[in-house]
Structure formats: C-alpha cells, structure tokens
C-alpha cells in the first residue's frame, strides 16, 4: 500500500519502524482503515526477540535479515534474557496505542515467532530454504540446543503475556519452519515448546485465545491443536480445505488458507478458490486468511475484492 | 567423496560433466565401488532437459543453476522439443556404459525431473524457496502454462524411455517442488502430468518400475501412488515412518526417509533413527534411502556406517 511505503521511507531501518510506537501503530492501522478487516495484527517482526536478547540483528534491503549467528555455548551464554522485556517496551507501547485507536468491534492480534523458527534464524544467521545450521546443531548437541529453545520458550511466553497486558486480545505463534523437521524432531522442537508457551500463558491469562501456525507440518496438522493446546490453527496452502475440515477443524478454530500468489493473480481463479475455501470451512469455527504472508506486489484492489467476497460469504 | 571431487575438477562445467559419457559413468560408479549399494543412480541433473530443449542453462559455482527464464508464449515457442533427444545422446551413452560396468546384481536407476519441478526452474530462472514465478504464470494463464507442462510430459517420458533402452532398469521422477502447490494446482500440475508420463512409459516399457518423489506433498502422499500409477513412492523427511507404513506402503513400495543432515551429524542420533525407519517399514516393500539429496559436507564414513546398519537390518 502506498501509505505504508510512505511511512516506511521515513522510518530509517526496518527495526526502527518496529520500535517506534507511533509509526508501528500507524502502519498497523492502515489496512484496517482501507479494508475494514475484523481484526488488526500488530506490525512487528519475529526477530525483535533475538534483537532484544542482545543478538546483532539487521534487515538489509533486498537481502532480508542478517544476524550474528549463535552456534555454540559461549554465544548462547552471551544472550541476555533478563533484559529482553525492557528492550521490547516500545512494542508494548505500540500495542497500547493501537488498542486505543481501534473500534471495540475490531480485535487486536499480538504475535511472536515459535522457538524453533526463531532459533533457525538465530543459528543460521539468515533465512535459508533448509534451516540446515539449526537442524545440525540440534542433531549434534540436543542438550545445548535445548537450552536455546528453553530460553526462547521463556522469553516468548513472557513477551506474549505482556502484549496481552498492553491490549492484545488474541495471540498468534508463527512456526514458519516447522516443516523442515522429521517427526521426532518436530515433536521435540516444535510441538513441545509451543505447548509449553501456551501452558505458561494460560497461567497468566487463562482465557486468551492462541492461534498457532505450524507451516509445512503436512499430515502432522492432524492432532496439532490437541498436542499444543492451541485454540486456533493457521493452515498453510498445501492443505486442502476438505482435509482441514475433516482433520483439524473438529479440534480447533482454523485459519487460512488462500495462496498469497492467487491474491496477486486475482480474477476468476482467485474468486473460485475463495468460494471453495468458504464452502468447505465456514460451517465450523473459521477465520478467513491467507495461507502464508502477503507479498509486496499484491494489487490493493485484489484485497478489496477478497474482502467483498468473504463478507458476502462466497 | 575425494574421488568425485577429482573428476569434477577436471570436467570443466557441471553440464560438461553430465554430457561426458566417460566421466558421468565414472562418477556414477564411484559410490558403488566404495559402498556396494544395491543400486546405482545415473549421475546427471534434472536441468539437462531444459538445456536440451534449447533454453540457456548454466551452473554457477556457489550460486546454483541460472537459466534464461521462459515466461511467455514467445519463449515457449522457441523451445525445440524435436531436437531434445538428440542432444541428450551423451546421457544415453553414459547409461549404456554404466550398465556394462555394473555387476548383474546391481540395479541401474535412470531419472528425470517431474514437469512441474522442471518448469519452476525454467520459469523462475533459478532455484527459489517459493517457486513464485511459475505459480503466478499458472494462475494467470493456465492454458499457456499447460502448454509448457505438456511439452515437458512428452519430452520427459521419451527421455526416460530412451534411458530404459540404454540399460536403465528402474526409473525415478523427482518432483522436488510438489509441496509448493495448493490442492487443485497440485492435482493439475503434479499428479496428472506424472500420471501421464507413467502411462506413456507403460506403452513402451510395460513392466519398468517407476518411483515418483513428490517432495513436500504432506498429507497428499496418501493416494499418490494410485493417482499416478507409480510403483514406488519416494518419501521426504517430514513423514513419520509409521504414517508412511499406514498410508503409502499398502499401495506401493516406499523409499526413504532419513534426514540427510542426520547423515552429516552421525552418531547415536543417526543410528537410532535408522533403526526406527527399518522397524516401521521393512516388513513391506521398502528401499532404504535418504529423504532428500545428500549434502556435500557428509563425512564418507557415516555413509559406510549407514550401509553396515541397513545390511544388518537394524
């Protein structure tokens, strides 16, 4: 959206934008003003957590995030979890401002990355298609790697709890790289840490709804909600709506799963698919959404058309 | 393996190595000499097909394949399927030499890329984590995109049939990017083209065994063998051995699915996992294999240990 590009251009670095309560609030509200969505999601990034832990994090134009990798005990010991929540203060301030600016009827969603997904960036130092560095560390020294995961469970659960204090009414946990792990590893590094985070949150905020998104989990989406305690499950584009209905929706609300590229393409292909998703899933608990993040080249008028079709229920 | 690096160093470009019958045969035989596997797989690359079609293909050191992208009708019309099999002559010559050099007890596997996966490189011009360019073309102009897929079905089926004439005894079709497609697209661009290729092959070689590998297909692995007519299904690392047994193995032989990074890590984690895979799958039709390609940093002695454990059946 042009209004986002305008704020982005004067924000300095991407992290400066995330840490500016006024600007983060403004760009969170922009799509609500333009499209009237039922919920707003905090504008931020999952890598504010490693940054707040003291790891060097940078977003380079056209290259994505670059981190000083954490790959052994010494780098792990240098992280400062006790300071992280203070450093994240501007995020809570943004949440507070957004909640104040939204209508009562518009929900505010807070979020963070799941421990495994955040760890893949912390260990790899950048995005990768196979998350090899984190997976190798986990295979070679599961004890040490589990210290990193535990640290992330603790700080991420506390971070989400504070977002609720500041005004978030729903939480989402993004496990974007869940799909890169074989089954035993999936259980250990994805399922259990997310379950631990949700259990921790429930002690503080017993009724806060939590949506978890284990992208790429494939057949392991079945049973995921029960195993983690999530109230909602974000479904990726590889799942068929009928399969989601039969295997996920009886345990949890489901969210998804339009291919973001279909929103770029638009036209009858997009409209037909929106109809198929609604037909399969709108009888049960359901949040219409994309099956992955929106891409920069999306024409804003295609989003408007999507909202119109979903509001009509077809 | 050092013996591979030695041949690679004197081969010129990577494609020169693929098109040199003597060198391609030599590097195919090297792992058989070292480890005594039950089967050899032709040394080649799925991108020899676009190269043979006349598309510009280059393998750059440290960067992977780079192609002159095919994104519209004109570039599509410039492809030369009628010349492709002639250009692939050196591959058939390599197959012939390898078959002549192998023991009768060692099977020779020929292969090619599935139409969808080859198309993602032809359209994108390089590897990517989301295959956006090919997916967008398929959404925006499915008629035109289907001409590319049909062309690839034809040339790939003919290419495999000629590999059988030259001495291949088993065929494998790699659909490495099957996982990036939502369900209707998966059926149209993955399932049906692979089914068409296998049907075409059966007309020429009625009894040739075909293994298809729809990496990332998740829950859609169930039913994949029946829908395509594949005799064997390559299983990726995200599937649990028990799920493979219950959902794939009753329709087809299964192949997989050790994480290649566990072969890098070695030790008890690798050994335990090998035991779990064997325990779940060796009662039915089964080929022990990795769940994705071997990575360069794999220590050769870990492969030797793997072979020893599989031979012992634990």
XYZ file of N, CA, C and O in Angstrom, chain A residues 213-296:
336
model
N 0.630 -21.572 14.175
C 0.730 -21.771 12.730
C 1.970 -22.609 12.388
O 3.056 -22.062 12.165
N 1.811 -23.940 12.339
C 2.961 -24.803 12.058
C 3.114 -25.026 10.550
O 2.820 -26.111 10.040
N 3.595 -24.004 9.847
C 3.635 -24.080 8.383
C 4.475 -25.274 7.895
O 5.560 -25.524 8.409
N 3.914 -26.006 6.944
C 4.638 -27.132 6.362
C 4.518 -28.416 7.165
O 5.162 -29.409 6.836
N 3.706 -28.433 8.211
C 3.624 -29.630 9.053
C 2.928 -30.792 8.347
O 2.981 -31.926 8.808
N 2.263 -30.532 7.232
C 1.675 -31.616 6.434
C 0.683 -32.435 7.239
O -0.184 -31.896 7.936
N 0.825 -33.758 7.168
C -0.113 -34.652 7.845
C -0.119 -34.427 9.360
O -1.079 -34.785 10.042
N 0.953 -33.809 9.873
C 1.041 -33.600 11.319
C 0.165 -32.449 11.810
O 0.121 -32.176 13.010
N -0.516 -31.782 10.880
C -1.539 -30.817 11.292
C -2.649 -31.510 12.081
O -3.256 -30.914 12.968
N -2.934 -32.773 11.720
C -3.945 -33.529 12.475
C -3.377 -33.777 13.865
O -2.277 -34.287 14.013
N -4.111 -33.416 14.883
C -3.623 -33.635 16.249
C -2.806 -32.485 16.809
O -2.507 -32.460 18.003
N -2.430 -31.527 15.961
C -1.560 -30.436 16.417
C -2.223 -29.579 17.501
O -1.592 -29.220 18.494
N -3.502 -29.274 17.307
C -4.184 -28.417 18.284
C -4.249 -29.108 19.650
O -3.960 -28.501 20.685
N -4.592 -30.381 19.651
C -4.663 -31.112 20.930
C -3.295 -31.183 21.599
O -3.171 -31.034 22.810
N -2.263 -31.436 20.793
C -0.924 -31.601 21.370
C -0.366 -30.299 21.935
O 0.448 -30.326 22.860
N -0.779 -29.175 21.390
C -0.213 -27.900 21.851
C -1.154 -27.123 22.768
O -0.717 -26.211 23.459
N -2.442 -27.435 22.706
C -3.410 -26.640 23.450
C -3.830 -25.362 22.723
O -4.500 -24.500 23.305
N -3.460 -25.224 21.451
C -3.853 -24.026 20.703
C -5.361 -24.032 20.473
O -5.963 -25.077 20.229
N -5.971 -22.832 20.527
C -7.404 -22.695 20.245
C -7.668 -22.611 18.757
O -8.762 -22.916 18.287
N -6.673 -22.127 18.033
C -6.820 -21.969 16.597
C -5.559 -22.462 15.911
O -4.471 -22.444 16.494
N -5.702 -22.916 14.659
C -4.561 -23.433 13.911
C -4.517 -22.724 12.556
O -5.482 -22.773 11.795
N -3.393 -22.074 12.292
C -3.179 -21.451 10.988
C -2.807 -22.528 9.984
O -1.903 -23.330 10.233
N -3.522 -22.579 8.865
C -3.334 -23.657 7.890
C -2.627 -23.124 6.646
O -3.025 -22.091 6.108
N -1.611 -23.841 6.200
C -0.852 -23.366 5.042
C -1.536 -23.768 3.737
O -2.556 -24.453 3.728
N -0.947 -23.333 2.632
C -1.592 -23.513 1.327
C -1.548 -24.947 0.804
O -2.235 -25.260 -0.163
N -0.733 -25.814 1.417
C -0.648 -27.186 0.903
C -1.815 -28.048 1.365
O -2.007 -29.146 0.849
N -2.577 -27.586 2.355
C -3.683 -28.396 2.866
C -4.939 -28.129 2.046
O -5.239 -26.988 1.715
N -5.698 -29.172 1.761
C -6.954 -28.945 1.064
C -8.007 -28.528 2.095
O -8.002 -29.018 3.232
N -8.907 -27.632 1.711
C -9.956 -27.211 2.661
C -10.733 -28.402 3.229
O -11.053 -28.424 4.426
N -11.014 -29.410 2.389
C -11.762 -30.565 2.901
C -10.952 -31.322 3.956
O -11.488 -31.781 4.966
N -9.665 -31.442 3.722
C -8.799 -32.136 4.685
C -8.732 -31.353 5.997
O -8.782 -31.923 7.089
N -8.649 -30.044 5.883
C -8.639 -29.196 7.089
C -9.927 -29.421 7.888
O -9.900 -29.602 9.106
N -11.052 -29.403 7.184
C -12.342 -29.598 7.856
C -12.362 -30.942 8.590
O -12.747 -31.035 9.752
N -11.892 -31.994 7.906
C -12.004 -33.340 8.473
C -10.948 -33.648 9.530
O -11.151 -34.531 10.356
N -9.813 -32.959 9.497
C -8.704 -33.350 10.372
C -8.264 -32.307 11.385
O -7.549 -32.627 12.317
N -8.662 -31.061 11.179
C -8.192 -30.009 12.075
C -9.360 -29.291 12.758
O -9.320 -29.012 13.941
N -10.418 -29.050 11.991
C -11.471 -28.166 12.489
C -12.296 -28.752 13.634
O -12.921 -28.000 14.376
N -12.281 -30.082 13.807
C -13.057 -30.600 14.950
C -12.353 -30.380 16.282
O -12.967 -30.456 17.333
N -11.030 -30.064 16.244
C -10.293 -29.789 17.484
C -10.095 -28.304 17.760
O -9.726 -27.939 18.880
N -10.244 -27.469 16.744
C -9.831 -26.075 16.910
C -10.473 -25.215 15.835
O -10.915 -25.712 14.808
N -10.473 -23.895 16.086
C -10.797 -22.961 15.008
C -9.675 -23.052 13.985
O -8.520 -23.304 14.339
N -10.004 -22.891 12.723
C -8.956 -22.945 11.708
C -8.881 -21.600 10.995
O -9.861 -20.866 10.903
N -7.675 -21.300 10.518
C -7.435 -20.031 9.848
C -6.672 -20.316 8.567
O -5.721 -21.083 8.566
N -7.113 -19.746 7.474
C -6.383 -19.948 6.226
C -7.285 -19.807 5.051
O -8.360 -19.233 5.162
N -6.877 -20.382 3.960
C -5.570 -20.784 3.516
C -5.368 -20.440 2.064
O -4.793 -21.186 1.303
N -5.812 -19.218 1.690
C -5.669 -18.779 0.295
C -4.195 -18.554 -0.040
O -3.475 -17.906 0.715
N -3.758 -19.081 -1.162
C -2.395 -18.868 -1.639
C -2.170 -17.366 -1.884
O -2.893 -16.756 -2.674
N -1.180 -16.754 -1.221
C -0.921 -15.319 -1.425
C -0.693 -14.973 -2.895
O -0.983 -13.850 -3.307
N -0.198 -15.915 -3.683
C 0.034 -15.615 -5.098
C -1.265 -15.553 -5.888
O -1.336 -14.932 -6.943
N -2.293 -16.204 -5.373
C -3.597 -16.105 -6.020
C -4.180 -14.707 -5.776
O -4.929 -14.191 -6.618
N -3.790 -14.115 -4.672
C -4.200 -12.732 -4.399
C -3.432 -11.762 -5.307
O -3.930 -10.691 -5.642
N -2.248 -12.142 -5.726
C -1.514 -11.338 -6.713
C -2.180 -11.486 -8.083
O -2.407 -10.514 -8.790
N -2.516 -12.737 -8.435
C -3.092 -13.007 -9.759
C -4.506 -12.433 -9.880
O -4.877 -11.896 -10.917
N -5.325 -12.581 -8.832
C -6.703 -12.071 -8.871
C -7.567 -12.801 -9.886
O -7.248 -13.930 -10.291
N -8.681 -12.178 -10.267
C -9.528 -12.735 -11.329
C -10.312 -13.960 -10.904
O -10.490 -14.228 -9.713
N -10.803 -14.685 -11.899
C -11.709 -15.793 -11.599
C -11.022 -16.915 -10.827
O -11.657 -17.586 -10.019
N -9.726 -17.130 -11.073
C -9.014 -18.183 -10.331
C -9.071 -17.888 -8.835
O -9.379 -18.763 -8.019
N -8.822 -16.632 -8.478
C -8.883 -16.247 -7.061
C -10.311 -16.356 -6.536
O -10.549 -16.898 -5.447
N -11.261 -15.884 -7.308
C -12.644 -15.849 -6.821
C -13.186 -17.263 -6.611
O -13.871 -17.540 -5.620
N -12.852 -18.163 -7.524
C -13.311 -19.545 -7.395
C -12.739 -20.181 -6.125
O -13.427 -20.842 -5.362
N -11.428 -19.905 -5.908
C -10.780 -20.512 -4.756
C -11.349 -19.975 -3.434
O -11.526 -20.737 -2.475
N -11.636 -18.701 -3.383
C -12.245 -18.130 -2.171
C -13.564 -18.862 -1.891
O -13.847 -19.249 -0.749
N -14.350 -19.081 -2.939
C -15.614 -19.802 -2.785
C -15.416 -21.214 -2.258
O -16.164 -21.677 -1.385
N -14.404 -21.903 -2.766
C -14.147 -23.286 -2.321
C -13.763 -23.331 -0.841
O -14.206 -24.197 -0.092
N -12.911 -22.375 -0.438
C -12.472 -22.352 0.965
C -13.665 -22.062 1.877
O -13.868 -22.740 2.889
N -14.464 -21.072 1.504
C -15.634 -20.730 2.325
C -16.607 -21.898 2.400
O -17.149 -22.209 3.461
N -16.835 -22.561 1.267
C -17.793 -23.674 1.252
C -17.338 -24.795 2.178
O -18.143 -25.389 2.896
N -16.051 -25.083 2.191
C -15.563 -26.206 2.999
C -15.498 -25.875 4.475
O -15.711 -26.745 5.322
N -15.199 -24.617 4.822
C -14.819 -24.340 6.204
C -15.769 -23.443 6.991
O -15.684 -23.390 8.214
N -16.704 -22.767 6.322
C -17.433 -21.760 7.100
C -18.569 -22.326 7.947
O -19.195 -21.577 8.695
N -18.795 -23.622 7.895
C -19.784 -24.220 8.814
C -19.225 -24.373 10.228
O -19.971 -24.458 11.192
N -17.908 -24.457 10.341
C -17.273 -24.616 11.657
C -16.547 -23.347 12.059
O -16.640 -22.328 11.376
N -15.805 -23.382 13.190
C -15.054 -22.197 13.627
C -13.942 -21.884 12.629
O -13.077 -22.722 12.367
N -13.943 -20.668 12.091
C -13.118 -20.381 10.921
C -12.769 -18.897 10.833
O -13.618 -18.033 10.995
N -11.508 -18.607 10.551
C -11.042 -17.256 10.245
C -10.505 -17.264 8.824
O -9.513 -17.939 8.546
N -11.142 -16.523 7.935
C -10.620 -16.472 6.576
C -9.306 -15.701 6.585
O -9.209 -14.613 7.143
N -8.292 -16.273 5.910
C -6.985 -15.623 5.870
C -6.193 -16.184 4.699
O -6.647 -17.108 4.026
N -5.006 -15.639 4.488
C -4.087 -16.234 3.527
C -3.417 -17.445 4.167
O -3.433 -17.619 5.379
N -2.811 -18.293 3.319
C -2.111 -19.469 3.839
C -0.648 -19.196 4.114
O 0.094 -20.092 4.511
N -0.212 -17.958 3.916
C 1.152 -17.528 4.207
C 1.144 -16.008 4.075
O 0.112 -15.422 3.784
N 2.281 -15.343 4.288
C 2.300 -13.874 4.289
C 1.968 -13.245 2.943
O 2.254 -13.822 1.890
N 1.379 -12.063 2.997
C 1.075 -11.314 1.779
C 2.394 -10.885 1.121
O 3.378 -10.662 1.808
N 2.428 -10.814 -0.215
C 3.677 -10.452 -0.893
C 3.592 -9.008 -1.405
O 2.502 -8.491 -1.662
N 4.761 -8.345 -1.528
C 4.764 -6.905 -1.827
C 4.052 -6.531 -3.136
O 3.457 -5.463 -3.211
